[in-house]
XYZ file of C-alpha atoms in Angstrom:
312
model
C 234.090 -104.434 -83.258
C 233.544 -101.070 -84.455
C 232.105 -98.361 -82.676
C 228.737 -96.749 -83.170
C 228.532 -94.960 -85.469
C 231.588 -96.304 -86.976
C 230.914 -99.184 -89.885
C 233.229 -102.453 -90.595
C 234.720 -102.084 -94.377
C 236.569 -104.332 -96.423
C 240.589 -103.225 -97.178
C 239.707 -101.052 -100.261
C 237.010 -99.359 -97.585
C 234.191 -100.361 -99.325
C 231.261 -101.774 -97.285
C 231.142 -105.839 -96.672
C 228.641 -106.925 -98.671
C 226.213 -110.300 -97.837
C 224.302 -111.622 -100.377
C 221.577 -114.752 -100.081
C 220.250 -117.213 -102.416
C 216.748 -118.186 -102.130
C 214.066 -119.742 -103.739
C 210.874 -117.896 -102.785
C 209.983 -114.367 -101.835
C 209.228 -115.229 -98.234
C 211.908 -117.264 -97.822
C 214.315 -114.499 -97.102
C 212.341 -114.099 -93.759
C 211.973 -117.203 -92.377
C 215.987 -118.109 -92.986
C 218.118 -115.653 -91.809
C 216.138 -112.799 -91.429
C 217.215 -111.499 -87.982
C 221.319 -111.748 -89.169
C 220.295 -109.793 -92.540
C 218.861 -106.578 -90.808
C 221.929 -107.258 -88.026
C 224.381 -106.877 -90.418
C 222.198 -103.986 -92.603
C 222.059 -102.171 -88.780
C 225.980 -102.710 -88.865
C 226.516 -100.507 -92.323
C 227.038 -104.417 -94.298
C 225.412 -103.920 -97.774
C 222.794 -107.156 -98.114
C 221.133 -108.041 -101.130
C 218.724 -110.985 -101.182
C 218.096 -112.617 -105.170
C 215.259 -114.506 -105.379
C 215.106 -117.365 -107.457
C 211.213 -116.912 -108.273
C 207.930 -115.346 -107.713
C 206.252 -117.664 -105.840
C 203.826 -118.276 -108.297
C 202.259 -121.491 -107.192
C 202.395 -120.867 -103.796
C 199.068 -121.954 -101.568
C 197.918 -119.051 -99.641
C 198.378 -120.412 -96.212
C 196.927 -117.547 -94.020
C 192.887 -118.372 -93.601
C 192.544 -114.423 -93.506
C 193.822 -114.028 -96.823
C 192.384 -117.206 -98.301
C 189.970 -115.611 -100.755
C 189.024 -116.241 -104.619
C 190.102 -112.529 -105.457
C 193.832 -113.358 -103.565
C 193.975 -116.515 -105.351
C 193.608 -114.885 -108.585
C 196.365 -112.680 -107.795
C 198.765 -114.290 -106.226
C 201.754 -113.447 -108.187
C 201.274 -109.349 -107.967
C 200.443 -110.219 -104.020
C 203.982 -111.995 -103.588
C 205.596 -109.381 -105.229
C 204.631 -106.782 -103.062
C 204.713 -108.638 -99.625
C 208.148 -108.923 -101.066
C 208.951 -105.442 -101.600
C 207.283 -105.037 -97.803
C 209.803 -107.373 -96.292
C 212.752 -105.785 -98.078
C 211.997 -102.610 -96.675
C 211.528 -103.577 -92.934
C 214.936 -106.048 -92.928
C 216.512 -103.180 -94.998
C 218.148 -104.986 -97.699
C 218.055 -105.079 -101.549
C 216.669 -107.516 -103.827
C 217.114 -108.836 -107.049
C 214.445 -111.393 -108.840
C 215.879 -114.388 -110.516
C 213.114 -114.384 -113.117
C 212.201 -117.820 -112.571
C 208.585 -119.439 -112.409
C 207.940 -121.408 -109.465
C 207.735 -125.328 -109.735
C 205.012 -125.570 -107.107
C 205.533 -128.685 -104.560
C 204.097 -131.950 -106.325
C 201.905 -133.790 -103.589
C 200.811 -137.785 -104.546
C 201.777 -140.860 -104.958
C 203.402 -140.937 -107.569
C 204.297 -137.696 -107.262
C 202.908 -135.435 -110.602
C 205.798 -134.162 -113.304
C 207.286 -130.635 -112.771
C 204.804 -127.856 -114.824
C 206.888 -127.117 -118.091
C 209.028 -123.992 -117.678
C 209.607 -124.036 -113.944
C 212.497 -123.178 -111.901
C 213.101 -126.452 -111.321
C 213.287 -127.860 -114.443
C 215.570 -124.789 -115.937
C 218.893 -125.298 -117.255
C 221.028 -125.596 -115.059
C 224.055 -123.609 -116.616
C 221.954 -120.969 -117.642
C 220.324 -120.303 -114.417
C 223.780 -120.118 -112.702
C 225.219 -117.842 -114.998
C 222.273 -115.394 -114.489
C 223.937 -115.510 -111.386
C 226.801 -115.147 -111.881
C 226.390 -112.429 -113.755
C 224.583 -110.853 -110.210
C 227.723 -111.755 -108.024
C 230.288 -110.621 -109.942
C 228.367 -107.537 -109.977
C 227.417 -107.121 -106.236
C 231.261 -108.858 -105.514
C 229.699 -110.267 -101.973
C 232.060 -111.390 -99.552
C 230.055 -113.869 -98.216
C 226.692 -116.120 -99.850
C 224.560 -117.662 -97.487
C 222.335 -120.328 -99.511
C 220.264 -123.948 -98.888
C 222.440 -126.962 -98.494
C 222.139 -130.342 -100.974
C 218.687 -131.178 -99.244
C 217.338 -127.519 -99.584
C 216.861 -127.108 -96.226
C 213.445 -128.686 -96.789
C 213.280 -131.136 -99.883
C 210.638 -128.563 -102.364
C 212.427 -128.706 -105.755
C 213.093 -124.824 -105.786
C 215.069 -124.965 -102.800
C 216.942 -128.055 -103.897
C 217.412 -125.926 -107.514
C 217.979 -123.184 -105.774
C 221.268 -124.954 -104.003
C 222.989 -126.430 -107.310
C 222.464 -122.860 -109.199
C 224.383 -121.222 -106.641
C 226.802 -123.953 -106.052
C 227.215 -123.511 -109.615
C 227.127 -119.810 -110.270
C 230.042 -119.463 -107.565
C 232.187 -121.373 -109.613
C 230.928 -119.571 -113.076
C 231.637 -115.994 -111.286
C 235.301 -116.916 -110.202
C 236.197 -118.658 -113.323
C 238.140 -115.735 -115.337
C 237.564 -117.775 -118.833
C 233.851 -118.282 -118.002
C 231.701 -115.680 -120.297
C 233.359 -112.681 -119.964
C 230.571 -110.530 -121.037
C 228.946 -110.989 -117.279
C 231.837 -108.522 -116.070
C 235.123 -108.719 -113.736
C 235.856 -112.676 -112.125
C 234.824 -112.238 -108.785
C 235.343 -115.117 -106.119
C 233.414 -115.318 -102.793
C 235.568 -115.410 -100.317
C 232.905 -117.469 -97.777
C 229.948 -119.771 -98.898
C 227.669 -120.688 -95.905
C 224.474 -123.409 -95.749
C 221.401 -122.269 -93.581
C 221.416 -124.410 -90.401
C 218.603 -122.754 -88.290
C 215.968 -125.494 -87.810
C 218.144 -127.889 -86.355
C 216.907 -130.257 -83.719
C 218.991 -128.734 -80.676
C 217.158 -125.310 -81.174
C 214.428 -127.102 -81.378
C 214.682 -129.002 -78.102
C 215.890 -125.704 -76.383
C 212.386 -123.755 -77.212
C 210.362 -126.586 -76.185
C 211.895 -126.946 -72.737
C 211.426 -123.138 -72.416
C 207.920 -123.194 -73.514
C 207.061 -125.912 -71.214
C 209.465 -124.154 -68.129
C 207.115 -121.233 -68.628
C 203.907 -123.204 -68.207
C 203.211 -123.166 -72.024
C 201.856 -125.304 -74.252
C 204.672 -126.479 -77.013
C 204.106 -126.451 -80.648
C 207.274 -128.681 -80.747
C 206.001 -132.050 -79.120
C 204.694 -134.441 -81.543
C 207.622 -132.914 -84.546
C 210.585 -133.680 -81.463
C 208.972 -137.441 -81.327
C 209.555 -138.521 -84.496
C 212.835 -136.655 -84.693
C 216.293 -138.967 -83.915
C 218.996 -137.312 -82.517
C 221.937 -137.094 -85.643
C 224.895 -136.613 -84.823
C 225.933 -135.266 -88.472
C 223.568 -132.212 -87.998
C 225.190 -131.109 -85.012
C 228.580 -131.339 -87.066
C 227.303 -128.915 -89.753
C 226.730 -126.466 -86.862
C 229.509 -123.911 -87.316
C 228.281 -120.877 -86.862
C 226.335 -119.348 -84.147
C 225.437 -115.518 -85.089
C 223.716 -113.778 -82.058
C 220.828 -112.256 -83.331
C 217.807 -111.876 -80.732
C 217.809 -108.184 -80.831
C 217.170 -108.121 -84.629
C 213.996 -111.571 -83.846
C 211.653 -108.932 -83.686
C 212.626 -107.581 -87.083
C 212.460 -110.910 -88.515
C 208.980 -111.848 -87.013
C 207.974 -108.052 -88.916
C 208.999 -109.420 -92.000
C 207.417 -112.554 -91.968
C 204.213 -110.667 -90.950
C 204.594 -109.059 -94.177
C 204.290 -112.390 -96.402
C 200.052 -112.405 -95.639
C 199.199 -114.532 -97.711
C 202.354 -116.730 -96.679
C 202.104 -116.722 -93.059
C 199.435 -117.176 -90.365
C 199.958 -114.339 -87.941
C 198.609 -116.569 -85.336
C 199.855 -119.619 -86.317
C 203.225 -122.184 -85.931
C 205.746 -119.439 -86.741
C 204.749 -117.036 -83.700
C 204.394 -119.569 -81.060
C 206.442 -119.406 -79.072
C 206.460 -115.477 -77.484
C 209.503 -113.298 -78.533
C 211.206 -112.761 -75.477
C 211.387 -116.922 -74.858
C 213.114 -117.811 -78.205
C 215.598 -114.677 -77.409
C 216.279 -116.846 -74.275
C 215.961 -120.340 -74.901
C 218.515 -119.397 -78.441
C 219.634 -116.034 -79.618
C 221.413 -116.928 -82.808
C 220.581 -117.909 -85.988
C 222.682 -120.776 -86.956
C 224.967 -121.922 -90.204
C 227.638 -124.248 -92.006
C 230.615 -122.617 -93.123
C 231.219 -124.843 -96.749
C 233.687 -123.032 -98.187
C 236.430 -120.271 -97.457
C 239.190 -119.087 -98.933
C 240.256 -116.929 -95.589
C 241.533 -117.976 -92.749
C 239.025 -119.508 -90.689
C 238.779 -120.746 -86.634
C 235.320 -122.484 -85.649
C 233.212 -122.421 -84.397
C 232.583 -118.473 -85.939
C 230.044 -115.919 -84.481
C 230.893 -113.603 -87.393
C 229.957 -114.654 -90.954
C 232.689 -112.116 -92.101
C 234.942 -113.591 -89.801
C 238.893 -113.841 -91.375
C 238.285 -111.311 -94.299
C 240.381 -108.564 -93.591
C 238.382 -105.459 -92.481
C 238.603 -102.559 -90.884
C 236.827 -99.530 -89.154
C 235.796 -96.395 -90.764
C 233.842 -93.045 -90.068
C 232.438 -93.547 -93.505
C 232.410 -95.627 -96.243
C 233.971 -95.607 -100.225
C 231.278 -93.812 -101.993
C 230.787 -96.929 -104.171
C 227.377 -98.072 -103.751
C 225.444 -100.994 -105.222
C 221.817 -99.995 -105.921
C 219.663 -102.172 -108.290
């Protein structure tokens, strides 16, 4: 590792650059959060593009539940958003999508016309495309084939950047969206996984504290496939704090003394300091399990870095 105040850069000795995929502002700090403002704190250039605004969203903080809030939910998103990206330090790019909302019945309702979800697919990803080959990340950190949680943004939000990968490094593929560019490391989100989940309920309950984690573990079967897609373990508890700030920052999104704040800080930087992934595609040299998302790309250290600079 470098020294402080010495940054990691790639061989040209630009900075490494991160960028992640997701569906919903918000999203960005629930997923990842605390290895984003790591890597920022570590010179890495991060830039989060989300898919949509969030549009049709509940407002899930009682505090903020009000007519006036409701009204207004898409100018409130946006700046909780721009609140979050300042605190975890990264950039951000908007999609320009609508959100699909998350159909609730039996039958389940259609999509609304003109959502995320129900966008063309090729399009979509070669909006993005057009992002990564400009941003040229070195790694993308995104939802896997289930979403992570099965709302059709995050599922939408997979196959468009499944997708604009392969649009970005395909040289023939509209050459109007700039110079071919392909990511050398793809990663899936793996954080709530049930052995994390396990290890914070045996620390709650070691501490004399009631677990928010009971009834969920109960009707949760050990699967032995999950812990396979565990390959990457990136230690993270300083940064938690960070993370928990930028969640704060979603109001309307998150109850401040709800589910997400449970259990206390210094317990989940005991019980698990990393935040977890699945490596799904390289094209360096790779030994797992990894504790370094930029782990096999050829770096190196330097006082300062190339004056290029991405900036939105």
């Amino acid at each position: 590792m470098c020294e402080i105040p010495q940054v990691r850069v790639d061989a040209e000795g630009r900075p490494l650059r991160l960028m992640a995929v997701h569906a919903h502002p918000d999203d960005e700090s629930s997923k990842g959060a605390a290895t984003m403002a790591k890597y920022v704190a570590e010179g890495v250039q991060v830039l989060v593009v989300t898919a949509t605004g969030g549009e049709r969203g509940d407002i899930l903080n009682p505090k903020m539940d009000t007519p006036e809030n409701v009204a207004n939910i898409a100018d409130l998103r946006r700046a909780e958003m721009a609140r979050a990206r300042e605190i975890l330090g990264v950039q951000q790019r908007w999609l320009g999508y609508v959100d699909s909302g998350l159909p609730e019945g039996d039958p389940l309702p259609p999509l609304p016309e003109g959502c995320f979800a129900l966008a063309d697919l090729d399009e979509a990803a070669t909006d993005l495309a057009a992002i990564i080959r400009e941003f040229r990340p070195h790694v993308v950190v995104t939802y896997d084939e289930n979403g992570g949680y099965p709302h059709p943004d995050h599922i939408r939000t997979h196959e468009v950047t499944m997708r604009g990968l392969e649009i970005a490094a395909d040289a023939p593929a509209s050459p109007v969206l700039g110079e071919p560019w392909q990511v050398p490391k793809v990663y899936y989100h793996q954080n709530f996984h049930r052995a994390r989940t396990v290890a914070l309920d045996a620390v709650m309950h070691e501490n004399g504290l009631e677990s928010p984690y009971r009834e969920r573990l109960s009707n949760w079967p050990e699967d032995p496939r999950q812990a396979e897609r565990l390959t990457t373990f990136i230690p993270a508890s300083d940064y938690f704090g960070v993370r928990d700030d930028a969640l704060r920052a979603h109001a309307t999104q998150v109850d401040p003394d709800g589910f997400w704040f449970a259990v206390p800080l210094a317990l989940q930087q005991k019980a698990w300091p990393t935040e977890d992934y699945q490596l799904v595609e390289s094209h360096v040299p790779s030994s797992l399990p990894e504790d370094d998302l930029f782990a096999g790309i050829p770096t190196t250290c330097a006082d300062k870095v190339d004056e290029w600079y991405y900036t939105i």
